[in-house]
Short mmCIF file of C-alpha atoms in Angstrom, two decimals:
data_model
loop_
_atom_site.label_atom_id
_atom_site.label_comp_id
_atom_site.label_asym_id
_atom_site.label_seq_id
_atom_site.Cartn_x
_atom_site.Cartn_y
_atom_site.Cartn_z
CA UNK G 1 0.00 0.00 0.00
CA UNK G 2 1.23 3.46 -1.06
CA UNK G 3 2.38 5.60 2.29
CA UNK G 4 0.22 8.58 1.71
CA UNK G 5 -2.75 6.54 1.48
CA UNK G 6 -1.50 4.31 4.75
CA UNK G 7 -1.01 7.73 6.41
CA UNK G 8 -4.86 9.00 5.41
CA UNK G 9 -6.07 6.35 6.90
CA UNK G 10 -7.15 6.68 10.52
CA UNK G 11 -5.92 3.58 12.46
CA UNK G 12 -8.56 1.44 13.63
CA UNK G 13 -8.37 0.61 17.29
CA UNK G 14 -7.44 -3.13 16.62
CA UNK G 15 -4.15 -1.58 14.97
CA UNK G 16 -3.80 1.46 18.07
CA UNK G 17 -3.72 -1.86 20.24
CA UNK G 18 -1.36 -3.93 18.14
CA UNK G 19 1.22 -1.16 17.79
CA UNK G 20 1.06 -0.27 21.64
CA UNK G 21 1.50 -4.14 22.22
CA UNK G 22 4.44 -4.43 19.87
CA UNK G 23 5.96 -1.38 21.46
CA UNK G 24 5.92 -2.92 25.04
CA UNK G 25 7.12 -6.06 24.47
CA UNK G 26 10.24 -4.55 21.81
CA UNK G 27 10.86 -2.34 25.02
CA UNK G 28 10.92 0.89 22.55
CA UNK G 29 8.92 3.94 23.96
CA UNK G 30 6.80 4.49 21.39
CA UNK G 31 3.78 6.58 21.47
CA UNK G 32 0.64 6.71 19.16
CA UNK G 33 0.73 9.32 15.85
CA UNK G 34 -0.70 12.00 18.69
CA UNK G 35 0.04 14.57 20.68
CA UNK G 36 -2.36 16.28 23.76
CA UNK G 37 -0.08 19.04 24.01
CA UNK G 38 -1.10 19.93 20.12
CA UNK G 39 -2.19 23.60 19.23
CA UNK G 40 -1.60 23.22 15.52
CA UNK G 41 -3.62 21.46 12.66
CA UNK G 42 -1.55 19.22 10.59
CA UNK G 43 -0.14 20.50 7.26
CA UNK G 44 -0.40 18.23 4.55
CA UNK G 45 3.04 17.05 4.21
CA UNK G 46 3.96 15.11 1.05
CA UNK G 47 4.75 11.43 1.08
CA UNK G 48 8.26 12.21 0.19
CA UNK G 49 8.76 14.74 3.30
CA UNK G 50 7.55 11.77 5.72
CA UNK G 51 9.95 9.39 4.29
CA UNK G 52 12.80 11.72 4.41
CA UNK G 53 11.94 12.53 8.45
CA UNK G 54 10.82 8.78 9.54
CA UNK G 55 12.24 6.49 6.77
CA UNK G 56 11.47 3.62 9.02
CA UNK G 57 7.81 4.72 10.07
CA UNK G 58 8.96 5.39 13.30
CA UNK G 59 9.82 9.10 13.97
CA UNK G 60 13.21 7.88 16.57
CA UNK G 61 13.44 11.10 18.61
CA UNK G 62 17.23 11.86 21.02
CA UNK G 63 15.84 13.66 23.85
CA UNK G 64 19.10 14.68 26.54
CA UNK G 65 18.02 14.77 29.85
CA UNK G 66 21.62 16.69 30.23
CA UNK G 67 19.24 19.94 30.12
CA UNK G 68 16.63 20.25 32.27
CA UNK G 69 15.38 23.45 30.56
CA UNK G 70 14.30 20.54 27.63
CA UNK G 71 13.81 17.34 29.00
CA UNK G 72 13.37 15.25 32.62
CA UNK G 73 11.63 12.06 33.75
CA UNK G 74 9.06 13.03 36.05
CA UNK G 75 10.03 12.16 39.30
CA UNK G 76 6.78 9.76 40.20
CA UNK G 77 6.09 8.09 36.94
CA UNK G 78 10.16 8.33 35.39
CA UNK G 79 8.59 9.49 32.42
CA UNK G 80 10.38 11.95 30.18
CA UNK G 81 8.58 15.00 29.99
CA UNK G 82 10.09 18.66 28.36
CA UNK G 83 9.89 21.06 25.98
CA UNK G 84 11.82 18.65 23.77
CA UNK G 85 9.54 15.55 24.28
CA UNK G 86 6.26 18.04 23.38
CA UNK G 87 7.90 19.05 20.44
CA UNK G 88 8.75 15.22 19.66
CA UNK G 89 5.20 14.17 20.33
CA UNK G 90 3.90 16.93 18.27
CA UNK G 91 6.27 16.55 15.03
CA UNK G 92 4.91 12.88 15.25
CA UNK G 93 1.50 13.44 15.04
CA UNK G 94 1.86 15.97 12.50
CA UNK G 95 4.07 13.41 10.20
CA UNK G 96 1.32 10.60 11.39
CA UNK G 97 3.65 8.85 12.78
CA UNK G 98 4.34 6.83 15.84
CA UNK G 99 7.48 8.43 18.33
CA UNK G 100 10.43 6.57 19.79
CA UNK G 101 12.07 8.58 22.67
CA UNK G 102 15.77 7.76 23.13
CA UNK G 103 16.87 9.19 26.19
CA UNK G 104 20.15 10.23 26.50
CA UNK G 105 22.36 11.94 29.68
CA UNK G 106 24.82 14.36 27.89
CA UNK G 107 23.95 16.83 24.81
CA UNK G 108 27.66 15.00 23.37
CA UNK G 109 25.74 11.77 23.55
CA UNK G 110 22.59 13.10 21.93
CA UNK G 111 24.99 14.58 19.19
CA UNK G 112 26.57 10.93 18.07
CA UNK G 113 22.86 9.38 18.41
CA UNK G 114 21.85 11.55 15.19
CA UNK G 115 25.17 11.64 13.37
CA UNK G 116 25.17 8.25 13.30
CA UNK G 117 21.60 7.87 12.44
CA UNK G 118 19.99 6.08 15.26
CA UNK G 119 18.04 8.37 15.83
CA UNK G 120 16.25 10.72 13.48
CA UNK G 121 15.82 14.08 14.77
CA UNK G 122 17.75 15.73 18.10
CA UNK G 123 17.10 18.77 19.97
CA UNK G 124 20.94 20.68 20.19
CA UNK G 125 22.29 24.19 20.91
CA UNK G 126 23.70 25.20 18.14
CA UNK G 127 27.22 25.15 17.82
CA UNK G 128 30.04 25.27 14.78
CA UNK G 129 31.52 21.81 16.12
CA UNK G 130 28.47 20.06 16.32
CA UNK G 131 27.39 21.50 12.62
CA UNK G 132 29.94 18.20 11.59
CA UNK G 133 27.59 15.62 10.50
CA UNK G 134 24.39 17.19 11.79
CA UNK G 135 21.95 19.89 9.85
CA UNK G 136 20.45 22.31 12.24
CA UNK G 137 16.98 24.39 11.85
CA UNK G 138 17.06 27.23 13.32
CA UNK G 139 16.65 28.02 17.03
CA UNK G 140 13.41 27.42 19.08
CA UNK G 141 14.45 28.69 22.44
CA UNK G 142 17.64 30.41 24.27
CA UNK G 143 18.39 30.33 27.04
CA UNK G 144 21.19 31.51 29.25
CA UNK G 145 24.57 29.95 30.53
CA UNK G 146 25.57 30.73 33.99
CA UNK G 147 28.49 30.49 36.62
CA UNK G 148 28.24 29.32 39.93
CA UNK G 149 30.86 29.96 43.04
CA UNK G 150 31.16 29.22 46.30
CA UNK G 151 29.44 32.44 48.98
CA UNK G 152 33.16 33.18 50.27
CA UNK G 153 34.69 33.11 46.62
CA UNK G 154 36.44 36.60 45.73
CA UNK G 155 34.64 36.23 42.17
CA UNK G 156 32.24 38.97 41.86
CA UNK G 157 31.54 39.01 37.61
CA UNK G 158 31.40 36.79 34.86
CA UNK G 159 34.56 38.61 33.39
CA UNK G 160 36.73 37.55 36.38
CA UNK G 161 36.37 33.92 35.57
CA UNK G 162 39.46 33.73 33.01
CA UNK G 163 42.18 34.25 35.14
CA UNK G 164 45.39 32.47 35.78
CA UNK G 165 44.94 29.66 38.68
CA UNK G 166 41.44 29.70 38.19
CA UNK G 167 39.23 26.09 37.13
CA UNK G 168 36.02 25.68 35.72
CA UNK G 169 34.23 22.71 35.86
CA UNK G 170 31.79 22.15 32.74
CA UNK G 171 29.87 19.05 31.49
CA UNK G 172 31.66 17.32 28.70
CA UNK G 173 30.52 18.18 25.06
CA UNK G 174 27.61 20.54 26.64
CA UNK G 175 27.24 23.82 24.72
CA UNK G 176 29.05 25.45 27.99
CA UNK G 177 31.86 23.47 27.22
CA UNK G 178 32.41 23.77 23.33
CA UNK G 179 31.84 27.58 23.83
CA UNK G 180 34.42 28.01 27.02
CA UNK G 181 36.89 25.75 25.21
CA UNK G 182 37.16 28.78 22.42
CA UNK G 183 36.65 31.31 24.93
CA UNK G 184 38.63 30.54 28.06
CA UNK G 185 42.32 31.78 27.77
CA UNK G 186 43.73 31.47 30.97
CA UNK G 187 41.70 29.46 32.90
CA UNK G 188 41.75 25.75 33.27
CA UNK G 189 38.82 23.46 32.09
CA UNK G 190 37.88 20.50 33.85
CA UNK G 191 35.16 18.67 32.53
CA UNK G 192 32.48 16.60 34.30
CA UNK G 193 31.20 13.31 32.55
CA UNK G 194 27.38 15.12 32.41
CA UNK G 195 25.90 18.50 32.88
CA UNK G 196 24.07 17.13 35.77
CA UNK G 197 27.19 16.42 37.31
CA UNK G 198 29.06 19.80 37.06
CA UNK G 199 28.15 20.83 41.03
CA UNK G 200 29.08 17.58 42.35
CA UNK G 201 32.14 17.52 40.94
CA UNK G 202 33.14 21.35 41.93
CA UNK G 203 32.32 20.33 45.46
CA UNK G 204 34.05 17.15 45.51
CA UNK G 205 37.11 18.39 43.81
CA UNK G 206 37.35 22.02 45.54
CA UNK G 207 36.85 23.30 42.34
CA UNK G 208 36.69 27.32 41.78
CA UNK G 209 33.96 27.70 39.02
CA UNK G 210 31.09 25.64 38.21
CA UNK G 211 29.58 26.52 34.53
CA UNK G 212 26.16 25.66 32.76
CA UNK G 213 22.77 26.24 32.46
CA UNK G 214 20.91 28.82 34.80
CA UNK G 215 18.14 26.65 35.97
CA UNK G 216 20.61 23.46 36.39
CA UNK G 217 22.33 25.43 38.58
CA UNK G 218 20.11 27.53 40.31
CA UNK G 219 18.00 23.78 41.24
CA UNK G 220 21.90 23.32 43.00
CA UNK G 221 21.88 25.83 44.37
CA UNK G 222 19.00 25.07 46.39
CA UNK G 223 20.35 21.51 47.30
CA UNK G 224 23.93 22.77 48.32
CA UNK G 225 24.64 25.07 51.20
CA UNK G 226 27.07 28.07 50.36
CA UNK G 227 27.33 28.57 46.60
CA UNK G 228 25.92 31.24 44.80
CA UNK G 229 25.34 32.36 40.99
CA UNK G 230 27.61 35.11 39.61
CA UNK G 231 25.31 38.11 38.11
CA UNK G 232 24.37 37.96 34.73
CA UNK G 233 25.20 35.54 31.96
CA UNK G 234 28.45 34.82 30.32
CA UNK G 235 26.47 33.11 26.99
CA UNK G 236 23.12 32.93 24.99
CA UNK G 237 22.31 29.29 23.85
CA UNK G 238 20.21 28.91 20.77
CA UNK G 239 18.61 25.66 21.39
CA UNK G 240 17.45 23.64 17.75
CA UNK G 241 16.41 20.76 16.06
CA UNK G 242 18.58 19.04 13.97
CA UNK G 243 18.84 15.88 11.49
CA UNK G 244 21.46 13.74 10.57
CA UNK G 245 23.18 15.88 7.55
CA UNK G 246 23.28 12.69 5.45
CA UNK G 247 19.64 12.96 5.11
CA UNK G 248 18.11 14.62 1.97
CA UNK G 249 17.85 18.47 2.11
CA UNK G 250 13.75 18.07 2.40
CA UNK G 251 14.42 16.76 6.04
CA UNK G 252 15.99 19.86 7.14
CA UNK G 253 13.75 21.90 5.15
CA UNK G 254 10.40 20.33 6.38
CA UNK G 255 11.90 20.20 9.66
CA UNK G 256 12.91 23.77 10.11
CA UNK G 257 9.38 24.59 8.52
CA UNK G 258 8.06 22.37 11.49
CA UNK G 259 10.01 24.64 14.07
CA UNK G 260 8.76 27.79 12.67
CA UNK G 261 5.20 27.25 13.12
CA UNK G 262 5.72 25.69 16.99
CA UNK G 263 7.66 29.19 17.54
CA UNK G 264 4.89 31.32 15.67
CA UNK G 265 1.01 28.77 16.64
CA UNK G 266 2.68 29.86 20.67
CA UNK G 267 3.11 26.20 20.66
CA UNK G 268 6.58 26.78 22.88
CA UNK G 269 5.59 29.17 24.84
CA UNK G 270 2.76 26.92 25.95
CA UNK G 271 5.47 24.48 26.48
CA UNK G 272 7.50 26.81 28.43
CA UNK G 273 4.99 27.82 30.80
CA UNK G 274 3.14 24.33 30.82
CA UNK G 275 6.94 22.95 32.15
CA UNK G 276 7.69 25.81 34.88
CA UNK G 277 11.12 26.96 32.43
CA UNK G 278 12.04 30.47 33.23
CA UNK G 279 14.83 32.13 32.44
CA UNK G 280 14.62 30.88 28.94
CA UNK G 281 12.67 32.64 25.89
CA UNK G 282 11.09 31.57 22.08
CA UNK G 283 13.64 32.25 19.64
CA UNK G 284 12.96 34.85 16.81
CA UNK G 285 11.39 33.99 13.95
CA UNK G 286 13.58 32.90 11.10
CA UNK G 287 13.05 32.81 6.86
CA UNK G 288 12.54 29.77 5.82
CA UNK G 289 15.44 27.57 4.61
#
């Protein structure tokens, strides 16, 4: 049967249950061709569009739970919940296809996942390094990177961070770190295995600096007596979608068409507020690709 005419077709509820069944016992977390977070009426996307997105049927989404301004597993149920997963869910339903979250604990990690194609989309802040092997749309959300120091530290500003003697603890492959790693001059880099990580290891180690992403570390802050968060920000992070760059150019294209209209329907800014993120902001709008 031709795939725009299997995609027409509603799927019975025999089928809903088969699917659902096969997706429990193959362990996968797939989810049905819907979305109850969805604002937007489905476009009607060519056959060939589909295909390029979900060649397998199965839209195979990286979510990194490295970021807790996109993604987390809810702490009662452990499922993964975020910006990133509504946007997953919702690019699904619109493709009318099923989902397959794969759940990831570093952005670096999230980054191999689509270059080497096990996955089919990826949610990444954009960066020059990561550019190798993955196309990015353009942004969705930024958000803000932050320092953290201990009360009694002499730091006072982000611009007294790069000095001789001074370390910095940042997640490995995070956007903190591929941005400090051009940046930094004079001050050393250590790097923690995940985001989620970074404060444990500046306590642990007696480290001066910890870097990364406000809400990460203002959530430590609240768990660990006598740290505070340097004023300001020392980066913007312009958070996207990307696909594997071996992919046709009508993945990227229908893909950053996708993240246009979830900017412009106020579907991320529902998601945003639905979540609790603050401190983070819908990108601008961009022309399309």
């Amino acid at each position: 049967m031709p795939l725009t005419s299997t995609l027409a077709r509603r799927p019975s509820r025999i089928h809903l249950a088969q699917l659902l069944c096969a997706a429990a016992l193959s362990g996968c977390a797939l989810t049905a061709p819907s979305s109850p977070q969805s604002t937007t009426a489905s476009p009607a996307l060519p056959a060939e569009a589909i295909r390029a997105l979900a060649p397998d049927g199965t839209l195979r989404a990286s979510i990194n739970l490295g970021n807790p301004v996109l993604a987390s597993r809810d702490a009662a149920t452990g499922a993964l919940k975020g910006v990133s997963v509504d946007l997953a869910h919702e690019l699904g339903r619109q493709l009318g296809v099923p989902v397959e979250l794969k759940a990831v604990d570093a952005a670096g990690k999230s980054v191999e996942v689509v270059r080497a194609g096990a996955a089919d989309v990826g949610f990444f802040a954009i960066d020059p390094v990561r550019g190798e092997g993955v196309s990015f749309t353009a942004a969705y959300v930024v958000i803000e990177g932050a320092y953290l120091v201990r009360a009694d530290s002499p730091l006072a500003a982000n611009a007294q961070v790069d000095r001789p003697g001074t370390t910095v603890v940042v997640g490995k492959g995070s956007a903190y770190d591929l941005f400090l790693t051009r940046e930094i001059k004079q001050a050393t880099l250590v790097r923690a295995p995940t985001s989620p990580q970074v404060v444990d290891e500046f306590i642990s180690r007696k480290l001066d600096v910890a870097a990364g992403v406000r809400q990460q570390l203002e959530a430590d802050a609240q768990r660990v007596p006598g740290v505070r968060l340097l004023p300001g920000r020392f980066m913007v992070i312009e958070q996207a979608m990307g696909v594997p760059a071996s992919r046709p150019p009508l993945a990227r294209a229908t893909l950053h068409a996708f993240v246009e209209r979830m900017k412009s329907s106020g579907f991320v800014a529902a998601a945003l507020k639905r979540h609790g993120i603050e401190g983070a902001a819908v990108a601008d709008p961009a022309p399309q690709r």
